[in-house]
């Protein structure tokens, strides 16, 4: 089983959106049982809080639920527990690298690096543009699913 962890600052907008979009896309691709997917925060600011209502509404617009999700903070142990740790922006990568003491196994990456438009996922907490965040997250998750699909085909 491949273990994926999506990470953003508070774990109430971008990373839980990515977690639940990825779960949905993996199910649709017939690979849901091959993956364990979670999300976490680099900060402690929102720990225990549910997904931010506008993010929850944006997911619901696309038929994706996120019930019972509560923000959790990234831990040092997550580095060994997950195969790929996917940040939403450069600040997330810096904070993860600091917490993990680097990235000796090459597990840390950015979601948009899987697309033809590498860079940060738009942060709706500051922009209030949940549609742009959705588009970035969906594109990144779709590209990641496609990459896993290609690698599964290559190994069969």
mmCIF file of C-alpha atoms in Angstrom:
data_model
loop_
_atom_site.group_PDB
_atom_site.id
_atom_site.type_symbol
_atom_site.label_atom_id
_atom_site.label_comp_id
_atom_site.label_asym_id
_atom_site.label_seq_id
_atom_site.Cartn_x
_atom_site.Cartn_y
_atom_site.Cartn_z
ATOM 1 C CA UNK A 1 0.000 0.000 0.000
ATOM 2 C CA UNK A 2 1.267 3.456 -0.935
ATOM 3 C CA UNK A 3 0.846 6.075 1.784
ATOM 4 C CA UNK A 4 0.329 9.720 0.761
ATOM 5 C CA UNK A 5 0.246 12.744 3.065
ATOM 6 C CA UNK A 6 -0.915 16.165 1.852
ATOM 7 C CA UNK A 7 0.344 19.123 3.890
ATOM 8 C CA UNK A 8 -0.562 22.793 4.175
ATOM 9 C CA UNK A 9 -0.296 25.427 6.899
ATOM 10 C CA UNK A 10 -3.494 24.785 8.875
ATOM 11 C CA UNK A 11 -5.003 21.560 7.464
ATOM 12 C CA UNK A 12 -8.415 23.174 7.067
ATOM 13 C CA UNK A 13 -8.396 24.280 3.399
ATOM 14 C CA UNK A 14 -5.900 23.065 0.801
ATOM 15 C CA UNK A 15 -4.520 19.836 2.253
ATOM 16 C CA UNK A 16 -7.888 18.353 3.276
ATOM 17 C CA UNK A 17 -9.282 19.349 -0.117
ATOM 18 C CA UNK A 18 -6.365 17.494 -1.732
ATOM 19 C CA UNK A 19 -6.854 14.509 0.595
ATOM 20 C CA UNK A 20 -10.496 14.039 -0.345
ATOM 21 C CA UNK A 21 -10.071 14.870 -4.049
ATOM 22 C CA UNK A 22 -7.257 12.319 -4.241
ATOM 23 C CA UNK A 23 -9.323 9.658 -2.467
ATOM 24 C CA UNK A 24 -12.172 10.250 -4.932
ATOM 25 C CA UNK A 25 -9.901 10.174 -7.994
ATOM 26 C CA UNK A 26 -8.138 7.015 -6.794
ATOM 27 C CA UNK A 27 -11.497 5.285 -6.292
ATOM 28 C CA UNK A 28 -12.608 6.341 -9.778
ATOM 29 C CA UNK A 29 -9.332 4.998 -11.204
ATOM 30 C CA UNK A 30 -9.848 1.659 -9.435
ATOM 31 C CA UNK A 31 -6.806 2.162 -7.231
ATOM 32 C CA UNK A 32 -8.464 3.260 -3.982
ATOM 33 C CA UNK A 33 -7.546 0.119 -2.070
ATOM 34 C CA UNK A 34 -3.883 0.511 -3.074
ATOM 35 C CA UNK A 35 -3.488 3.862 -1.301
ATOM 36 C CA UNK A 36 -3.758 5.283 2.195
ATOM 37 C CA UNK A 37 -4.297 9.061 2.046
ATOM 38 C CA UNK A 38 -4.267 11.666 4.832
ATOM 39 C CA UNK A 39 -3.534 15.338 5.355
ATOM 40 C CA UNK A 40 -1.843 17.402 8.062
ATOM 41 C CA UNK A 41 -0.751 20.917 9.062
ATOM 42 C CA UNK A 42 2.676 22.383 9.575
ATOM 43 C CA UNK A 43 1.268 24.712 12.264
ATOM 44 C CA UNK A 44 -0.705 24.066 15.437
ATOM 45 C CA UNK A 45 -3.154 26.937 14.861
ATOM 46 C CA UNK A 46 -6.145 24.898 13.681
ATOM 47 C CA UNK A 47 -5.565 21.514 15.354
ATOM 48 C CA UNK A 48 -8.880 19.784 16.017
ATOM 49 C CA UNK A 49 -10.900 22.135 13.825
ATOM 50 C CA UNK A 50 -13.071 20.818 10.982
ATOM 51 C CA UNK A 51 -12.513 21.626 7.325
ATOM 52 C CA UNK A 52 -13.128 25.336 6.755
ATOM 53 C CA UNK A 53 -16.745 25.839 5.599
ATOM 54 C CA UNK A 54 -15.952 27.404 2.183
ATOM 55 C CA UNK A 55 -13.549 24.501 1.438
ATOM 56 C CA UNK A 56 -16.185 22.016 2.563
ATOM 57 C CA UNK A 57 -18.752 23.717 0.281
ATOM 58 C CA UNK A 58 -16.341 23.641 -2.679
ATOM 59 C CA UNK A 59 -15.807 19.900 -2.200
ATOM 60 C CA UNK A 60 -19.575 19.364 -1.876
ATOM 61 C CA UNK A 61 -20.131 21.203 -5.186
ATOM 62 C CA UNK A 62 -18.194 18.334 -6.761
ATOM 63 C CA UNK A 63 -19.930 15.573 -4.805
ATOM 64 C CA UNK A 64 -17.035 15.044 -2.401
ATOM 65 C CA UNK A 65 -17.602 14.825 1.336
ATOM 66 C CA UNK A 66 -15.125 15.446 4.129
ATOM 67 C CA UNK A 67 -17.188 14.629 7.206
ATOM 68 C CA UNK A 68 -15.366 13.992 10.474
ATOM 69 C CA UNK A 69 -12.054 15.406 9.191
ATOM 70 C CA UNK A 70 -10.266 17.345 11.894
ATOM 71 C CA UNK A 71 -7.007 19.241 11.465
ATOM 72 C CA UNK A 72 -3.949 17.472 12.788
ATOM 73 C CA UNK A 73 -0.368 18.602 13.043
ATOM 74 C CA UNK A 74 2.459 17.022 11.113
ATOM 75 C CA UNK A 75 4.839 14.999 13.287
ATOM 76 C CA UNK A 76 8.424 13.909 12.864
ATOM 77 C CA UNK A 77 7.192 10.289 12.720
ATOM 78 C CA UNK A 78 5.146 11.098 9.599
ATOM 79 C CA UNK A 79 8.355 11.078 7.571
ATOM 80 C CA UNK A 80 8.805 7.356 8.164
ATOM 81 C CA UNK A 81 5.070 6.582 8.048
ATOM 82 C CA UNK A 82 4.374 7.989 4.556
ATOM 83 C CA UNK A 83 5.863 7.244 1.146
ATOM 84 C CA UNK A 84 5.185 10.673 -0.346
ATOM 85 C CA UNK A 85 4.638 13.926 1.561
ATOM 86 C CA UNK A 86 3.062 16.535 -0.679
ATOM 87 C CA UNK A 87 3.134 20.221 0.220
ATOM 88 C CA UNK A 88 0.939 22.950 -1.175
ATOM 89 C CA UNK A 89 3.554 25.723 -1.250
ATOM 90 C CA UNK A 90 7.217 26.552 -0.657
ATOM 91 C CA UNK A 91 6.588 27.545 2.979
ATOM 92 C CA UNK A 92 5.150 24.096 3.641
ATOM 93 C CA UNK A 93 8.253 22.481 2.144
ATOM 94 C CA UNK A 94 10.562 24.627 4.286
ATOM 95 C CA UNK A 95 8.620 23.818 7.445
ATOM 96 C CA UNK A 96 8.507 20.094 6.621
ATOM 97 C CA UNK A 97 12.212 19.963 5.895
ATOM 98 C CA UNK A 98 12.950 21.742 9.169
ATOM 99 C CA UNK A 99 10.724 19.344 11.161
ATOM 100 C CA UNK A 100 12.077 16.237 9.432
ATOM 101 C CA UNK A 101 15.703 17.364 9.518
ATOM 102 C CA UNK A 102 15.866 17.417 5.722
ATOM 103 C CA UNK A 103 14.572 14.974 3.145
ATOM 104 C CA UNK A 104 17.147 12.162 2.929
ATOM 105 C CA UNK A 105 14.778 9.737 1.183
ATOM 106 C CA UNK A 106 13.371 12.248 -1.313
ATOM 107 C CA UNK A 107 9.786 11.968 -0.067
ATOM 108 C CA UNK A 108 8.873 15.660 -0.013
ATOM 109 C CA UNK A 109 7.430 17.334 -3.104
ATOM 110 C CA UNK A 110 4.889 19.948 -4.138
ATOM 111 C CA UNK A 111 1.519 19.008 -5.588
ATOM 112 C CA UNK A 112 1.798 21.308 -8.587
ATOM 113 C CA UNK A 113 5.139 19.730 -9.549
ATOM 114 C CA UNK A 114 3.107 16.912 -11.106
ATOM 115 C CA UNK A 115 1.431 19.353 -13.501
ATOM 116 C CA UNK A 116 2.675 21.423 -16.412
ATOM 117 C CA UNK A 117 2.454 24.472 -14.092
ATOM 118 C CA UNK A 118 4.791 23.843 -11.147
ATOM 119 C CA UNK A 119 4.547 26.230 -8.216
ATOM 120 C CA UNK A 120 2.310 26.924 -5.260
ATOM 121 C CA UNK A 121 -1.322 25.910 -4.881
ATOM 122 C CA UNK A 122 -3.327 29.101 -4.509
ATOM 123 C CA UNK A 123 -4.088 29.689 -0.814
ATOM 124 C CA UNK A 124 -7.805 30.490 -0.411
ATOM 125 C CA UNK A 125 -7.349 31.449 3.241
ATOM 126 C CA UNK A 126 -5.712 34.658 1.990
ATOM 127 C CA UNK A 127 -7.265 35.043 -1.465
ATOM 128 C CA UNK A 128 -10.816 33.842 -0.624
ATOM 129 C CA UNK A 129 -10.708 32.268 -4.104
ATOM 130 C CA UNK A 130 -11.743 28.692 -3.423
ATOM 131 C CA UNK A 131 -12.431 28.105 -7.113
ATOM 132 C CA UNK A 132 -8.785 28.765 -8.018
ATOM 133 C CA UNK A 133 -7.643 26.553 -5.147
ATOM 134 C CA UNK A 134 -10.009 23.824 -6.380
ATOM 135 C CA UNK A 135 -8.617 24.085 -9.916
ATOM 136 C CA UNK A 136 -5.017 23.873 -8.693
ATOM 137 C CA UNK A 137 -5.735 20.971 -6.344
ATOM 138 C CA UNK A 138 -7.791 19.043 -8.871
ATOM 139 C CA UNK A 139 -5.132 19.492 -11.573
ATOM 140 C CA UNK A 140 -2.363 18.401 -9.204
ATOM 141 C CA UNK A 141 -4.254 15.378 -7.899
ATOM 142 C CA UNK A 142 -5.327 14.340 -11.407
ATOM 143 C CA UNK A 143 -1.717 14.555 -12.604
ATOM 144 C CA UNK A 144 -0.585 12.517 -9.596
ATOM 145 C CA UNK A 145 -3.223 9.836 -10.271
ATOM 146 C CA UNK A 146 -2.100 9.747 -13.910
ATOM 147 C CA UNK A 147 1.519 9.314 -12.812
ATOM 148 C CA UNK A 148 0.571 6.421 -10.547
ATOM 149 C CA UNK A 149 -1.550 4.899 -13.335
ATOM 150 C CA UNK A 150 1.369 5.055 -15.753
ATOM 151 C CA UNK A 151 3.729 3.476 -13.246
ATOM 152 C CA UNK A 152 1.220 0.692 -12.512
ATOM 153 C CA UNK A 153 0.879 -0.008 -16.237
ATOM 154 C CA UNK A 154 4.663 0.013 -16.654
ATOM 155 C CA UNK A 155 5.113 -2.602 -13.926
ATOM 156 C CA UNK A 156 2.480 -5.039 -15.260
#
